[in-house]
Coordinates of C-alpha atoms in Angstrom, one line a residue:
M71 CA -7.0 -14.2 -10.3
T72 CA -10.7 -13.6 -10.0
E73 CA -12.4 -13.6 -6.6
P74 CA -15.9 -13.0 -5.6
W75 CA -15.0 -9.4 -4.4
G76 CA -13.0 -8.5 -7.5
L77 CA -9.3 -9.5 -8.2
R78 CA -6.3 -10.7 -6.2
V79 CA -2.9 -10.2 -7.4
D80 CA 0.1 -12.3 -6.2
V81 CA 2.9 -9.4 -5.9
G82 CA 5.4 -11.6 -3.9
L83 CA 7.3 -8.8 -2.4
P84 CA 8.2 -8.7 1.2
D85 CA 6.2 -5.4 1.8
H86 CA 3.6 -5.9 -0.8
V87 CA 2.9 -10.0 -0.7
V88 CA -0.8 -10.0 -2.3
R89 CA -3.2 -7.2 -3.5
H90 CA -6.9 -7.4 -3.8
V91 CA -8.9 -4.9 -6.0
V92 CA -12.3 -4.4 -4.8
P93 CA -14.4 -2.5 -7.2
A94 CA -17.6 -1.9 -5.2
P95 CA -16.6 -2.1 -1.4
T96 CA -19.1 -2.2 1.2
P97 CA -18.7 -2.2 5.3
A98 CA -19.6 -5.6 5.3
L99 CA -17.4 -6.9 2.4
V100 CA -14.3 -4.9 4.0
Q101 CA -15.0 -6.5 7.4
R102 CA -15.1 -9.7 5.7
L103 CA -11.6 -9.2 3.8
T104 CA -9.9 -7.6 6.8
S105 CA -11.0 -10.4 9.2
M106 CA -9.8 -13.3 6.9
I107 CA -6.4 -11.6 6.0
T108 CA -3.4 -12.2 8.5
V109 CA -0.4 -11.8 6.4
P110 CA 1.5 -8.4 6.7
G111 CA 2.2 -6.9 3.6
T112 CA -1.4 -7.6 2.1
W113 CA -3.0 -4.8 0.3
L114 CA -6.6 -3.7 -0.5
K115 CA -7.1 -1.2 -3.4
L116 CA -10.7 0.1 -2.9
C117 CA -12.6 2.1 -5.4
A118 CA -13.8 4.5 -2.9
P119 CA -12.3 7.6 -1.1
A120 CA -10.1 7.2 2.0
E121 CA -12.9 9.1 4.0
L122 CA -15.3 6.3 3.5
I123 CA -13.1 3.4 3.7
A124 CA -11.3 4.5 6.9
P125 CA -13.9 3.8 9.5
W126 CA -14.4 0.3 8.1
L127 CA -10.7 -0.8 8.6
P128 CA -10.0 -2.5 11.9
S129 CA -6.6 -1.7 13.9
G130 CA -3.6 -2.8 12.2
W131 CA -4.6 -1.4 8.8
T132 CA -3.1 1.7 7.5
I133 CA -4.2 3.9 4.5
D134 CA -1.4 5.2 1.9
P135 CA -1.8 8.4 0.2
P136 CA -4.7 8.8 -2.3
E137 CA -4.7 7.4 -5.7
Y138 CA -7.2 7.8 -8.7
L139 CA -8.3 5.0 -11.1
M140 CA -8.1 6.5 -14.4
T141 CA -8.8 5.3 -18.0
G142 CA -7.9 6.8 -21.5
P143 CA -7.8 6.3 -25.1
L144 CA -4.6 5.0 -26.4
T145 CA -3.4 6.0 -29.8
A146 CA -0.2 5.6 -31.8
E147 CA 1.4 8.9 -32.2
P148 CA 4.9 9.9 -33.6
V149 CA 7.2 10.6 -30.2
A150 CA 9.8 13.3 -30.5
V151 CA 12.6 12.3 -27.9
P152 CA 13.8 15.8 -26.3
D153 CA 17.5 16.5 -27.0
G154 CA 19.8 15.1 -24.6
Y155 CA 18.0 12.1 -23.8
T156 CA 17.8 8.4 -25.3
L157 CA 14.4 6.3 -25.3
A158 CA 15.2 2.9 -24.7
V159 CA 11.8 0.4 -25.1
T160 CA 12.2 -3.3 -23.9
T161 CA 9.6 -5.9 -23.7
R162 CA 9.8 -8.9 -21.5
S163 CA 7.1 -11.5 -20.6
G164 CA 4.6 -9.2 -22.1
V165 CA 5.3 -6.1 -20.2
T166 CA 6.9 -3.3 -22.3
A167 CA 9.2 -0.8 -20.3
A168 CA 10.0 2.7 -21.7
R169 CA 12.9 4.6 -20.2
L170 CA 14.5 7.8 -21.2
L171 CA 18.2 7.9 -20.3
T172 CA 20.5 10.9 -19.8
A173 CA 23.8 11.1 -21.8
A174 CA 25.5 9.6 -18.5
G175 CA 23.0 6.6 -18.7
E176 CA 20.8 7.8 -15.9
I177 CA 17.1 6.8 -15.9
A178 CA 15.3 10.4 -16.2
A179 CA 11.8 9.1 -16.8
R180 CA 10.2 5.6 -17.2
G181 CA 7.2 3.6 -17.1
Q182 CA 5.6 0.3 -18.1
I183 CA 2.5 -1.3 -19.8
A184 CA 1.0 -4.5 -20.4
N185 CA -1.8 -5.3 -22.7
A186 CA -5.0 -7.2 -21.4
G187 CA -6.8 -7.9 -24.5
W188 CA -8.5 -4.4 -25.7
A189 CA -7.1 -2.8 -22.5
A190 CA -3.7 -2.1 -21.4
V191 CA -2.5 -1.3 -17.8
V192 CA 0.1 1.3 -17.1
D193 CA 2.3 1.1 -14.2
Q194 CA 5.2 2.6 -12.7
V195 CA 5.3 5.9 -14.6
E196 CA 7.8 8.2 -13.0
T197 CA 10.1 11.2 -13.9
A198 CA 13.3 11.8 -11.7
V199 CA 13.0 15.1 -9.6
A200 CA 15.8 16.8 -11.6
H201 CA 14.3 16.0 -15.0
R202 CA 10.6 17.3 -14.3
R203 CA 8.6 19.8 -16.3
R204 CA 10.3 19.1 -19.4
G205 CA 7.7 16.7 -21.1
L206 CA 9.3 13.6 -20.4
G207 CA 6.4 12.0 -18.9
S208 CA 4.4 12.7 -21.8
V209 CA 7.0 10.9 -24.1
V210 CA 7.1 7.9 -21.8
M211 CA 3.3 7.7 -22.0
R212 CA 2.9 8.0 -25.7
T213 CA 5.8 5.5 -26.0
L214 CA 3.8 3.0 -24.1
A215 CA 0.5 3.9 -25.8
A216 CA 1.9 3.2 -29.2
T217 CA 3.3 -0.2 -28.1
A218 CA -0.3 -1.1 -26.5
V219 CA -2.0 -0.1 -29.8
S220 CA 0.5 -2.1 -31.8
R221 CA -0.9 -5.1 -29.9
G222 CA -4.5 -4.4 -30.0
A223 CA -5.4 -2.3 -27.1
T224 CA -7.5 0.6 -27.4
T225 CA -8.1 1.6 -23.7
G226 CA -5.5 2.3 -21.0
V227 CA -5.9 2.0 -17.2
L228 CA -3.8 3.1 -14.5
L229 CA -3.5 4.3 -11.0
A230 CA -2.5 7.9 -10.5
T231 CA -1.1 9.6 -7.8
P232 CA -2.3 13.4 -6.9
E233 CA 0.9 14.6 -8.9
G234 CA 0.6 12.1 -11.6
R235 CA -3.3 12.9 -12.3
S236 CA -2.6 16.1 -14.0
L237 CA -0.2 14.7 -16.4
Y238 CA -2.8 11.9 -17.4
E239 CA -5.7 14.5 -17.6
S240 CA -3.6 16.6 -20.1
L241 CA -3.2 13.6 -22.2
G242 CA -6.9 12.8 -22.3
W243 CA -7.5 10.3 -19.6
R244 CA -10.6 10.7 -17.2
L245 CA -11.0 10.0 -13.6
C246 CA -13.2 6.7 -12.8
S247 CA -12.8 6.6 -9.3
P248 CA -11.0 7.7 -6.3
M249 CA -8.8 4.6 -5.0
T250 CA -7.9 3.9 -1.4
A251 CA -4.9 1.9 -0.8
A252 CA -4.9 0.1 2.8
V253 CA -2.2 -2.4 3.9
L254 CA -1.9 -4.8 6.9
R255 CA 1.4 -3.8 8.3

């Protein structure tokens, strides 16, 4: 839902009730938001580094590890699944999930994507520790990109962890802004 400060997403989880995305935070805006928010599990995702945001937050708010807002061109390329893995792709309510499964049926890598017109939002890309450094994250990302392109998207948007940032940069994505995730606990 669009709000005067950006976007509000009603997540609905116990520890993540609502998320407010703030593209242009200012001290006055952060003060206004934090004074009107009283529900624990409410998150602010602010396009600014934590060292800028931290002094603006009142007590009760904590900052999570850094994130990075990134964008990248989406292309539909052939995807080769490494030996020993099976690719499973499902779509439900407009969200496509890609999973690389081991022979035992365990999830080795996964991610999801949803189109929003010309853009597609990538979320929850993860490779299990025992399966890292095998190119599985790239397979998941290329699979998701091809699906989004087939539905008309040309640009991807995501929030990366420090660890994930290097994967996305290797795939041609670029940093738009450091992100600070603050939560009322």
